[in-house]
Tab-separated table of C-alpha atoms in Angstrom:
chain	number	residue	atom	x	y	z
B	1	UNK	CA	233.881	16.679	104.570
B	2	UNK	CA	233.211	19.899	106.459
B	3	UNK	CA	230.850	19.618	109.443
B	4	UNK	CA	227.319	20.890	108.872
B	5	UNK	CA	224.538	22.318	111.019
B	6	UNK	CA	221.455	20.027	111.037
B	7	UNK	CA	218.819	22.617	110.162
B	8	UNK	CA	215.084	21.882	110.070
B	9	UNK	CA	213.349	25.223	109.547
B	10	UNK	CA	209.663	25.038	110.429
B	11	UNK	CA	209.046	28.812	110.627
B	12	UNK	CA	210.377	29.244	107.093
B	13	UNK	CA	207.593	26.912	105.934
B	14	UNK	CA	204.901	29.342	107.080
B	15	UNK	CA	203.389	31.751	104.504
B	16	UNK	CA	205.770	34.313	103.053
B	17	UNK	CA	204.075	37.302	104.722
B	18	UNK	CA	205.188	35.997	108.133
B	19	UNK	CA	208.708	37.205	107.410
B	20	UNK	CA	211.107	38.717	104.929
B	21	UNK	CA	213.770	36.427	103.537
B	22	UNK	CA	216.960	38.262	104.296
B	23	UNK	CA	220.571	37.127	104.720
B	24	UNK	CA	222.821	38.830	107.233
B	25	UNK	CA	224.879	41.688	105.858
B	26	UNK	CA	228.590	40.722	105.795
B	27	UNK	CA	231.007	42.540	108.096
B	28	UNK	CA	234.512	43.788	107.476
B	29	UNK	CA	236.797	41.892	109.842
B	30	UNK	CA	235.006	39.353	112.052
B	31	UNK	CA	236.777	38.099	115.150
B	32	UNK	CA	235.434	35.476	117.518
B	33	UNK	CA	235.006	36.744	121.071
B	34	UNK	CA	233.432	33.652	122.555
B	35	UNK	CA	231.788	30.425	121.432
B	36	UNK	CA	229.572	28.539	123.876
B	37	UNK	CA	230.808	25.055	123.014
B	38	UNK	CA	228.732	23.357	125.724
B	39	UNK	CA	225.556	24.862	124.257
B	40	UNK	CA	226.654	23.916	120.732
B	41	UNK	CA	227.036	20.320	121.869
B	42	UNK	CA	223.591	20.390	123.488
B	43	UNK	CA	222.190	21.610	120.176
B	44	UNK	CA	223.825	18.715	118.371
B	45	UNK	CA	226.136	21.031	116.437
B	46	UNK	CA	229.801	20.303	115.875
B	47	UNK	CA	231.535	23.502	117.065
B	48	UNK	CA	233.786	23.238	114.015
B	49	UNK	CA	230.744	24.110	111.883
B	50	UNK	CA	230.403	27.410	113.740
B	51	UNK	CA	233.207	29.266	112.033
B	52	UNK	CA	233.723	32.953	112.611
B	53	UNK	CA	232.424	33.700	109.094
B	54	UNK	CA	229.230	31.761	109.817
B	55	UNK	CA	228.741	33.467	113.184
B	56	UNK	CA	229.356	36.907	111.669
B	57	UNK	CA	226.858	36.313	108.888
B	58	UNK	CA	229.496	36.434	106.162
B	59	UNK	CA	228.834	32.828	105.148
B	60	UNK	CA	225.401	31.219	104.920
B	61	UNK	CA	225.741	27.567	105.945
B	62	UNK	CA	224.018	24.812	103.997
B	63	UNK	CA	220.429	24.309	105.087
B	64	UNK	CA	220.007	27.765	106.606
B	65	UNK	CA	217.045	29.865	105.460
B	66	UNK	CA	217.762	33.347	106.835
B	67	UNK	CA	214.721	35.501	107.511
B	68	UNK	CA	213.538	38.487	109.525
B	69	UNK	CA	210.307	37.834	111.404
B	70	UNK	CA	207.337	40.198	111.312
B	71	UNK	CA	205.687	41.336	114.536
B	72	UNK	CA	203.978	44.314	116.133
B	73	UNK	CA	203.913	45.450	119.741
B	74	UNK	CA	202.754	47.715	122.504
B	75	UNK	CA	205.801	49.748	123.507
B	76	UNK	CA	205.297	51.491	126.859
B	77	UNK	CA	201.562	51.053	126.315
B	78	UNK	CA	201.457	52.498	122.789
B	79	UNK	CA	200.716	50.196	119.877
B	80	UNK	CA	202.999	50.059	116.857
B	81	UNK	CA	201.454	47.845	114.164
B	82	UNK	CA	204.713	47.035	112.377
B	83	UNK	CA	207.977	46.386	114.194
B	84	UNK	CA	209.660	43.132	113.190
B	85	UNK	CA	213.271	42.042	113.329
B	86	UNK	CA	215.003	45.306	112.567
B	87	UNK	CA	218.476	44.049	113.434
B	88	UNK	CA	218.043	40.312	113.762
B	89	UNK	CA	218.013	37.367	111.392
B	90	UNK	CA	216.633	33.919	112.161
B	91	UNK	CA	219.324	31.743	110.606
B	92	UNK	CA	217.365	28.534	111.072
B	93	UNK	CA	216.217	25.892	113.538
B	94	UNK	CA	217.735	22.711	114.935
B	95	UNK	CA	216.345	19.927	117.091
B	96	UNK	CA	218.634	19.498	120.074
B	97	UNK	CA	219.821	16.328	121.792
B	98	UNK	CA	216.702	16.325	124.002
B	99	UNK	CA	214.360	16.545	121.029
B	100	UNK	CA	213.558	20.212	121.595
B	101	UNK	CA	213.343	22.554	118.632
B	102	UNK	CA	215.571	25.629	118.931
B	103	UNK	CA	215.924	28.834	116.921
B	104	UNK	CA	219.373	30.113	116.027
B	105	UNK	CA	219.246	33.860	115.517
B	106	UNK	CA	221.763	36.589	114.794
B	107	UNK	CA	221.352	39.907	116.575
B	108	UNK	CA	223.130	42.911	115.089
B	109	UNK	CA	223.373	41.326	111.650
B	110	UNK	CA	222.480	44.361	109.538
B	111	UNK	CA	219.406	46.148	108.213
B	112	UNK	CA	216.223	44.333	107.208
B	113	UNK	CA	212.914	45.511	105.706
B	114	UNK	CA	211.794	46.104	109.319
B	115	UNK	CA	214.721	48.365	110.290
B	116	UNK	CA	212.839	51.663	109.878
B	117	UNK	CA	215.961	53.487	108.626
B	118	UNK	CA	218.162	52.136	111.463
B	119	UNK	CA	221.522	50.520	110.780
B	120	UNK	CA	220.508	47.056	111.961
B	121	UNK	CA	223.756	46.668	113.847
B	122	UNK	CA	224.633	46.075	117.506
B	123	UNK	CA	227.328	47.670	119.613
B	124	UNK	CA	229.732	45.411	121.471
B	125	UNK	CA	228.562	46.543	124.922
B	126	UNK	CA	224.928	45.401	124.603
B	127	UNK	CA	226.058	42.130	123.022
B	128	UNK	CA	228.298	41.388	126.000
B	129	UNK	CA	225.528	42.425	128.422
B	130	UNK	CA	223.047	40.017	126.843
B	131	UNK	CA	225.635	37.245	126.769
B	132	UNK	CA	226.434	37.703	130.468
B	133	UNK	CA	222.893	38.114	131.755
B	134	UNK	CA	221.223	35.448	129.634
B	135	UNK	CA	223.843	32.858	130.557
B	136	UNK	CA	223.513	33.819	134.227
B	137	UNK	CA	219.757	33.326	134.005
B	138	UNK	CA	220.323	29.888	132.494
B	139	UNK	CA	222.641	29.043	135.393
B	140	UNK	CA	219.919	30.185	137.820
B	141	UNK	CA	217.525	27.756	136.128
B	142	UNK	CA	215.256	30.503	134.786
B	143	UNK	CA	213.718	29.941	131.325
B	144	UNK	CA	215.701	32.144	128.972
B	145	UNK	CA	217.184	32.589	125.568
B	146	UNK	CA	220.841	31.533	125.467
B	147	UNK	CA	224.009	33.016	124.034
B	148	UNK	CA	225.744	30.727	121.554
B	149	UNK	CA	228.446	33.117	120.380
B	150	UNK	CA	229.661	36.704	120.234
B	151	UNK	CA	231.681	38.059	117.334
B	152	UNK	CA	233.343	41.451	116.931
B	153	UNK	CA	232.658	42.857	113.466
B	154	UNK	CA	235.725	45.030	112.952
B	155	UNK	CA	233.315	47.879	112.194
B	156	UNK	CA	231.982	50.777	114.249
B	157	UNK	CA	228.382	51.719	114.967
B	158	UNK	CA	227.151	55.164	115.904
B	159	UNK	CA	225.204	55.477	119.166
B	160	UNK	CA	225.712	59.117	120.177
B	161	UNK	CA	229.389	58.252	119.651
B	162	UNK	CA	231.299	55.657	117.645
B	163	UNK	CA	231.410	52.225	119.294
B	164	UNK	CA	232.850	48.846	118.279
B	165	UNK	CA	230.282	46.607	116.614
B	166	UNK	CA	229.412	42.982	117.327
B	167	UNK	CA	226.980	40.204	116.452
B	168	UNK	CA	225.339	37.964	119.061
B	169	UNK	CA	224.167	34.476	118.126
B	170	UNK	CA	221.140	33.707	120.246
B	171	UNK	CA	219.274	30.443	120.843
B	172	UNK	CA	215.594	30.345	121.809
B	173	UNK	CA	212.737	27.873	122.078
B	174	UNK	CA	211.237	30.214	119.511
B	175	UNK	CA	211.035	33.924	118.817
B	176	UNK	CA	207.228	33.938	118.685
B	177	UNK	CA	206.050	36.895	120.721
B	178	UNK	CA	202.746	38.324	121.876
B	179	UNK	CA	203.513	40.960	119.256
B	180	UNK	CA	203.691	38.297	116.524
B	181	UNK	CA	200.017	37.519	117.103
B	182	UNK	CA	199.244	41.231	117.297
B	183	UNK	CA	200.839	41.847	113.906
B	184	UNK	CA	198.339	39.652	112.080
B	185	UNK	CA	195.331	40.444	114.267
B	186	UNK	CA	195.826	44.174	113.675
B	187	UNK	CA	195.591	43.482	109.926
B	188	UNK	CA	192.425	41.471	110.301
B	189	UNK	CA	194.269	38.442	108.916
B	190	UNK	CA	192.346	35.689	110.675
B	191	UNK	CA	193.916	32.956	108.557
B	192	UNK	CA	197.408	34.068	109.571
B	193	UNK	CA	196.473	34.196	113.271
B	194	UNK	CA	195.130	30.657	112.978
B	195	UNK	CA	198.247	29.442	111.147
B	196	UNK	CA	200.481	31.067	113.738
B	197	UNK	CA	198.447	29.499	116.532
B	198	UNK	CA	198.747	26.044	114.983
B	199	UNK	CA	202.502	26.521	114.617
B	200	UNK	CA	202.905	27.770	118.193
B	201	UNK	CA	200.812	24.913	119.598
B	202	UNK	CA	202.843	22.317	117.721
B	203	UNK	CA	206.033	23.887	118.963
B	204	UNK	CA	205.231	24.804	122.567
B	205	UNK	CA	202.058	23.087	123.712
B	206	UNK	CA	201.228	19.996	121.626
B	207	UNK	CA	198.674	18.755	124.165
B	208	UNK	CA	196.557	21.847	123.467
B	209	UNK	CA	195.849	20.516	119.983
B	210	UNK	CA	193.761	17.736	121.557
B	211	UNK	CA	191.702	20.076	123.758
B	212	UNK	CA	188.098	20.965	122.989
B	213	UNK	CA	189.221	24.564	122.443
B	214	UNK	CA	192.870	24.508	121.391
B	215	UNK	CA	193.220	28.300	121.337
B	216	UNK	CA	191.995	28.545	124.922
B	217	UNK	CA	194.219	25.697	126.100
B	218	UNK	CA	197.205	27.353	124.421
B	219	UNK	CA	196.412	30.732	125.979
B	220	UNK	CA	196.060	29.171	129.428
B	221	UNK	CA	199.480	27.593	128.936
B	222	UNK	CA	201.048	30.941	128.055
B	223	UNK	CA	199.415	32.503	131.137
B	224	UNK	CA	200.835	29.793	133.381
B	225	UNK	CA	204.317	29.989	131.859
B	226	UNK	CA	204.495	33.746	132.178
B	227	UNK	CA	203.145	33.744	135.745
B	228	UNK	CA	205.845	31.282	136.763
B	229	UNK	CA	208.543	33.218	134.905
B	230	UNK	CA	207.749	36.560	136.532
B	231	UNK	CA	207.759	34.940	139.974
B	232	UNK	CA	211.251	33.620	139.234
B	233	UNK	CA	212.373	37.120	138.173
B	234	UNK	CA	211.136	38.627	141.423
B	235	UNK	CA	212.927	35.953	143.422
B	236	UNK	CA	216.211	37.133	141.922
B	237	UNK	CA	215.584	40.868	142.173
B	238	UNK	CA	215.576	41.018	138.359
B	239	UNK	CA	214.098	43.935	136.445
B	240	UNK	CA	213.607	43.313	132.738
B	241	UNK	CA	213.377	46.998	131.965
B	242	UNK	CA	211.309	46.919	128.780
B	243	UNK	CA	208.356	44.522	129.050
B	244	UNK	CA	206.748	45.530	125.780
B	245	UNK	CA	204.476	42.963	124.133
B	246	UNK	CA	207.113	42.424	121.462
B	247	UNK	CA	209.480	41.364	124.264
B	248	UNK	CA	207.179	38.689	125.730
B	249	UNK	CA	207.442	35.187	124.305
B	250	UNK	CA	204.669	32.617	124.182
B	251	UNK	CA	207.263	29.999	125.158
B	252	UNK	CA	207.704	31.573	128.605
B	253	UNK	CA	211.392	32.343	128.077
B	254	UNK	CA	213.037	35.599	129.114
B	255	UNK	CA	214.028	37.457	125.959
B	256	UNK	CA	215.657	40.716	124.859
B	257	UNK	CA	218.078	41.738	127.581
B	258	UNK	CA	218.302	45.451	126.899
B	259	UNK	CA	218.068	47.880	129.838
B	260	UNK	CA	217.802	45.046	132.353
B	261	UNK	CA	219.349	44.974	135.828
B	262	UNK	CA	219.465	43.109	139.122
B	263	UNK	CA	218.696	45.384	142.053
B	264	UNK	CA	221.073	45.608	144.990
B	265	UNK	CA	219.336	47.397	147.881
B	266	UNK	CA	215.775	46.111	147.856
B	267	UNK	CA	213.332	48.637	146.436
B	268	UNK	CA	209.984	47.511	144.961
B	269	UNK	CA	209.903	50.690	142.869
B	270	UNK	CA	213.372	50.161	141.396
B	271	UNK	CA	213.774	51.221	137.757
B	272	UNK	CA	217.036	51.166	135.823
B	273	UNK	CA	215.962	51.676	132.218
B	274	UNK	CA	216.991	55.127	131.031
B	275	UNK	CA	213.758	55.449	129.022
B	276	UNK	CA	211.278	54.231	131.674
B	277	UNK	CA	210.633	57.684	133.087
B	278	UNK	CA	207.240	56.815	134.624
B	279	UNK	CA	208.338	53.520	136.173
B	280	UNK	CA	205.951	51.432	134.080
B	281	UNK	CA	208.318	48.464	134.225
B	282	UNK	CA	209.531	48.856	137.804
B	283	UNK	CA	210.381	45.696	139.761
B	284	UNK	CA	207.041	45.379	141.570
B	285	UNK	CA	205.004	46.329	138.489
B	286	UNK	CA	206.203	43.352	136.453
B	287	UNK	CA	203.361	40.948	137.418
B	288	UNK	CA	200.730	43.572	136.563
B	289	UNK	CA	202.405	44.355	133.249
B	290	UNK	CA	202.667	40.663	132.381
B	291	UNK	CA	198.928	40.288	132.900
B	292	UNK	CA	198.308	43.413	130.792
B	293	UNK	CA	200.421	41.953	127.991
B	294	UNK	CA	198.554	38.664	128.209
B	295	UNK	CA	195.288	40.546	127.810
B	296	UNK	CA	196.640	41.856	124.529
B	297	UNK	CA	197.376	38.271	123.449
B	298	UNK	CA	193.848	37.247	124.420
B	299	UNK	CA	192.451	39.998	122.190
B	300	UNK	CA	194.137	38.458	119.167
B	301	UNK	CA	192.621	35.027	119.899
B	302	UNK	CA	189.048	36.071	120.763
B	303	UNK	CA	187.437	34.683	117.586
B	304	UNK	CA	189.062	31.326	118.302
B	305	UNK	CA	187.801	31.151	121.892
B	306	UNK	CA	184.088	30.938	121.100
B	307	UNK	CA	181.574	31.633	118.339
B	308	UNK	CA	179.653	34.471	120.021
B	309	UNK	CA	181.301	37.775	120.945
B	310	UNK	CA	179.947	37.853	124.500
B	311	UNK	CA	181.166	34.310	125.082
B	312	UNK	CA	184.586	35.179	123.633
B	313	UNK	CA	185.080	37.971	126.143
B	314	UNK	CA	183.838	35.893	129.060
B	315	UNK	CA	186.167	33.021	128.177
B	316	UNK	CA	189.112	35.403	127.799
B	317	UNK	CA	188.423	37.123	131.118
B	318	UNK	CA	188.114	33.828	132.959
B	319	UNK	CA	191.371	32.546	131.481
B	320	UNK	CA	193.169	35.803	132.209
B	321	UNK	CA	191.911	35.796	135.789
B	322	UNK	CA	193.927	32.629	136.267
B	323	UNK	CA	197.149	34.627	136.132
B	324	UNK	CA	196.913	36.081	139.650
B	325	UNK	CA	196.487	32.815	141.593
B	326	UNK	CA	199.123	31.032	139.501
B	327	UNK	CA	201.561	33.892	140.001
B	328	UNK	CA	200.841	34.151	143.730
B	329	UNK	CA	201.363	30.417	144.215
B	330	UNK	CA	204.610	30.520	142.228
B	331	UNK	CA	205.823	33.620	144.104
B	332	UNK	CA	205.124	31.942	147.434
B	333	UNK	CA	206.968	28.820	146.330
B	334	UNK	CA	209.986	30.898	145.290
B	335	UNK	CA	210.191	32.825	148.548
B	336	UNK	CA	209.333	29.879	150.783
B	337	UNK	CA	212.368	28.142	149.319
B	338	UNK	CA	214.498	31.238	149.929
B	339	UNK	CA	213.367	31.294	153.566
B	340	UNK	CA	213.746	27.527	153.988
B	341	UNK	CA	210.096	26.879	154.756
B	342	UNK	CA	209.156	23.256	154.170
B	343	UNK	CA	205.466	23.584	155.010
B	344	UNK	CA	202.688	25.771	153.679
B	345	UNK	CA	201.112	28.015	156.312
B	346	UNK	CA	198.430	30.672	155.902
B	347	UNK	CA	200.627	33.500	157.140
B	348	UNK	CA	203.589	32.765	154.820
B	349	UNK	CA	202.849	35.750	152.578
B	350	UNK	CA	202.747	38.008	155.641
B	351	UNK	CA	206.110	36.721	156.855
B	352	UNK	CA	207.680	37.253	153.426
B	353	UNK	CA	206.234	40.723	152.930
B	354	UNK	CA	207.300	41.755	156.413
B	355	UNK	CA	210.898	40.887	155.592
B	356	UNK	CA	210.755	42.688	152.245
B	357	UNK	CA	209.281	45.795	153.850
B	358	UNK	CA	212.042	45.852	156.469
B	359	UNK	CA	214.654	45.331	153.754
B	360	UNK	CA	213.270	48.256	151.764
B	361	UNK	CA	213.233	50.540	154.805
B	362	UNK	CA	216.818	49.591	155.687
B	363	UNK	CA	218.497	49.472	152.244
B	364	UNK	CA	219.339	45.788	152.697
B	365	UNK	CA	220.962	44.127	149.705
B	366	UNK	CA	218.438	41.701	148.180
B	367	UNK	CA	220.860	38.971	147.128
B	368	UNK	CA	223.120	39.131	150.181
B	369	UNK	CA	220.197	39.092	152.631
B	370	UNK	CA	218.685	35.896	151.292
B	371	UNK	CA	222.086	34.273	150.854
B	372	UNK	CA	222.936	35.083	154.469
B	373	UNK	CA	219.707	33.432	155.643
B	374	UNK	CA	220.892	30.252	153.906
B	375	UNK	CA	224.483	30.333	155.165
B	376	UNK	CA	224.866	32.469	158.288
B	377	UNK	CA	221.607	34.077	159.432
B	378	UNK	CA	223.277	36.125	162.149
B	379	UNK	CA	225.295	37.958	159.491
B	380	UNK	CA	222.134	39.203	157.790
B	381	UNK	CA	221.446	41.781	160.496
B	382	UNK	CA	224.565	43.755	159.513
B	383	UNK	CA	222.998	44.336	156.085
B	384	UNK	CA	220.216	46.427	157.637
B	385	UNK	CA	220.694	50.129	158.390
B	386	UNK	CA	218.969	49.350	161.697
B	387	UNK	CA	219.978	45.789	162.673
B	388	UNK	CA	217.144	45.693	165.177
B	389	UNK	CA	214.715	45.690	162.236
B	390	UNK	CA	216.101	42.319	161.208
B	391	UNK	CA	216.019	40.984	164.764
B	392	UNK	CA	212.303	41.681	165.079
B	393	UNK	CA	211.552	39.681	161.952
B	394	UNK	CA	214.070	36.904	162.571
B	395	UNK	CA	212.287	35.826	165.746
B	396	UNK	CA	209.108	35.160	163.757
B	397	UNK	CA	211.100	33.422	161.040
B	398	UNK	CA	212.785	31.045	163.471
B	399	UNK	CA	209.429	30.181	165.021
B	400	UNK	CA	207.986	29.528	161.579
B	401	UNK	CA	210.926	27.284	160.573
B	402	UNK	CA	210.428	25.268	163.738
B	403	UNK	CA	207.207	23.994	162.126
B	404	UNK	CA	209.136	22.561	159.188
B	405	UNK	CA	212.418	23.656	157.658
B	406	UNK	CA	214.244	22.910	154.437
B	407	UNK	CA	217.918	21.984	154.763
B	408	UNK	CA	220.404	24.815	154.326
B	409	UNK	CA	221.641	23.198	151.110
B	410	UNK	CA	218.183	23.619	149.563
B	411	UNK	CA	218.074	27.232	150.661
B	412	UNK	CA	221.417	27.900	149.010
B	413	UNK	CA	220.041	26.560	145.738
B	414	UNK	CA	217.195	29.073	145.996
B	415	UNK	CA	219.404	32.098	146.733
B	416	UNK	CA	222.506	32.610	144.583
B	417	UNK	CA	225.680	34.016	146.023
B	418	UNK	CA	226.460	35.735	142.727
B	419	UNK	CA	224.328	37.761	140.323
B	420	UNK	CA	225.383	39.947	137.374
B	421	UNK	CA	225.803	43.062	139.474
B	422	UNK	CA	225.483	46.151	137.326
B	423	UNK	CA	228.884	47.594	138.107
B	424	UNK	CA	230.620	44.316	137.295
B	425	UNK	CA	228.812	44.026	133.975
B	426	UNK	CA	229.801	47.601	133.154
B	427	UNK	CA	233.367	46.889	134.245
B	428	UNK	CA	233.572	43.964	131.828
B	429	UNK	CA	232.034	46.000	129.018
B	430	UNK	CA	234.374	48.940	129.606
B	431	UNK	CA	237.463	46.708	129.547
B	432	UNK	CA	236.354	45.126	126.279
B	433	UNK	CA	235.282	48.287	124.495
B	434	UNK	CA	238.058	50.631	125.599
B	435	UNK	CA	241.055	48.279	125.944
B	436	UNK	CA	240.047	45.246	123.888
B	437	UNK	CA	240.470	43.296	127.130
B	438	UNK	CA	237.989	40.448	127.475
B	439	UNK	CA	239.546	39.060	130.662
B	440	UNK	CA	236.924	40.633	132.984
B	441	UNK	CA	234.144	39.378	130.687
B	442	UNK	CA	235.505	35.831	130.811
B	443	UNK	CA	236.022	35.910	134.579
B	444	UNK	CA	232.527	37.218	135.210
B	445	UNK	CA	231.051	34.497	132.997
B	446	UNK	CA	233.026	31.854	134.876
B	447	UNK	CA	231.855	33.112	138.276
B	448	UNK	CA	228.235	33.306	137.127
B	449	UNK	CA	228.329	29.794	135.671
B	450	UNK	CA	228.378	28.522	139.299
B	451	UNK	CA	226.177	31.101	141.035
B	452	UNK	CA	225.101	28.925	143.957
B	453	UNK	CA	228.623	27.925	145.001
B	454	UNK	CA	230.735	29.836	147.477
B	455	UNK	CA	233.801	31.013	145.575
B	456	UNK	CA	236.219	32.577	148.085
B	457	UNK	CA	238.695	33.513	145.353
B	458	UNK	CA	235.991	35.671	143.754
B	459	UNK	CA	234.483	37.214	146.871
B	460	UNK	CA	234.382	40.714	145.378
B	461	UNK	CA	231.926	39.513	142.725
B	462	UNK	CA	229.392	38.933	145.500
B	463	UNK	CA	229.718	42.431	146.914
B	464	UNK	CA	227.421	45.357	146.061
B	465	UNK	CA	228.798	48.400	144.325
B	466	UNK	CA	230.566	51.072	146.288
B	467	UNK	CA	228.862	54.483	146.028
B	468	UNK	CA	231.180	55.611	143.226
B	469	UNK	CA	230.560	52.355	141.296
B	470	UNK	CA	226.763	52.413	141.335
B	471	UNK	CA	225.019	52.117	137.984
B	472	UNK	CA	221.794	54.082	138.115
B	473	UNK	CA	220.661	53.718	134.495
B	474	UNK	CA	220.900	51.023	131.841
B	475	UNK	CA	220.319	51.502	128.151
B	476	UNK	CA	218.754	49.792	125.174
B	477	UNK	CA	221.227	48.730	122.493
B	478	UNK	CA	219.489	50.506	119.628
């Protein structure tokens, strides 16, 4: 008997107007690029059930209920009332070995009713980028969607030029977004908002169901999860690139790795997305944007917060005001660990900001600086254009650590040696798309699977780009 996938599809049991039932569109000549067998095992799926035809969307496995989810979203601050999965299909859900419910979704699986005249496909490059970066984030311990598989389609897609096509199979705690709530609220569909809330609570925050005001308890949970997530991003020098409300999950997972990047030389204003001309989603703006997005979620839940309009707004504002202290506490925890500070002192934020300011003024590499502090602090000064700038700060840092220091091993686990440096990601993509050579992709994945370990044989993967290798812009896959 052929192995099966143990589907249990809760989202498909919601009302029909939450989605469009839609199978993936078959592709011409599917070829497996990579299957994440360790993740398949964690999901309780026999890898033998994940055939190339299943992963390409050519075969619908038993128990799957393919659908494209409806959602709206603020994109660069402008509201679009109907977006939805324009090139993605939720194949179904499984409950993993730890009892956690997980979505299995195809990305690049063909047009849907939400495609808005687009082809619904994905180019190979963006599929490989999302595979690399999402799996690196998982290795860092950051909440994230995961890559289960990548398949080449044997077809071409047109993105200014013809490019090889691919399908990514993505795993998520769910694909419920701030924009999912906005979709129904914008239509005045209070019953749908309530049904979505009940579903999201059951899936992500069951304790909220027992609270006096479940909607408020759920919203406070989303605020806390997002505050913690953004602090983790900043601790890695990560820039999401397109923090639209349709790209923010209520689960608190990082999702939709489009024009994302990890900065090299520290710059709080760093922007890599080719379409973020005003710097809305710059590195240092991400906490503010997260809070703005959460305000949009609060707007959809106002009638469920309280009976009276004035009370609704007051409750929402009070809950939203909780973001800043939660984020600040999480940010301090992240950077205290990176600096090896075992105790909490009032001037910790000043010490951290002083270092960051000196790094910005001296083009110091973000990842290498913090890694050096954990392994060989004296070597960090060479990363500064003016080494004396580091010396002035280091004296204060050593005095602060004398009050209570974490072991170097703990510091190393807070500051990776390896990140998905932009030029290395592009190198892997170029090899795959121009020469059908997936060796660099596989090597990069292997290095990034152990980001906190020193890997002398792969030393070049820790190095910043040379001037001629620098990637100054990243692109969305659509």
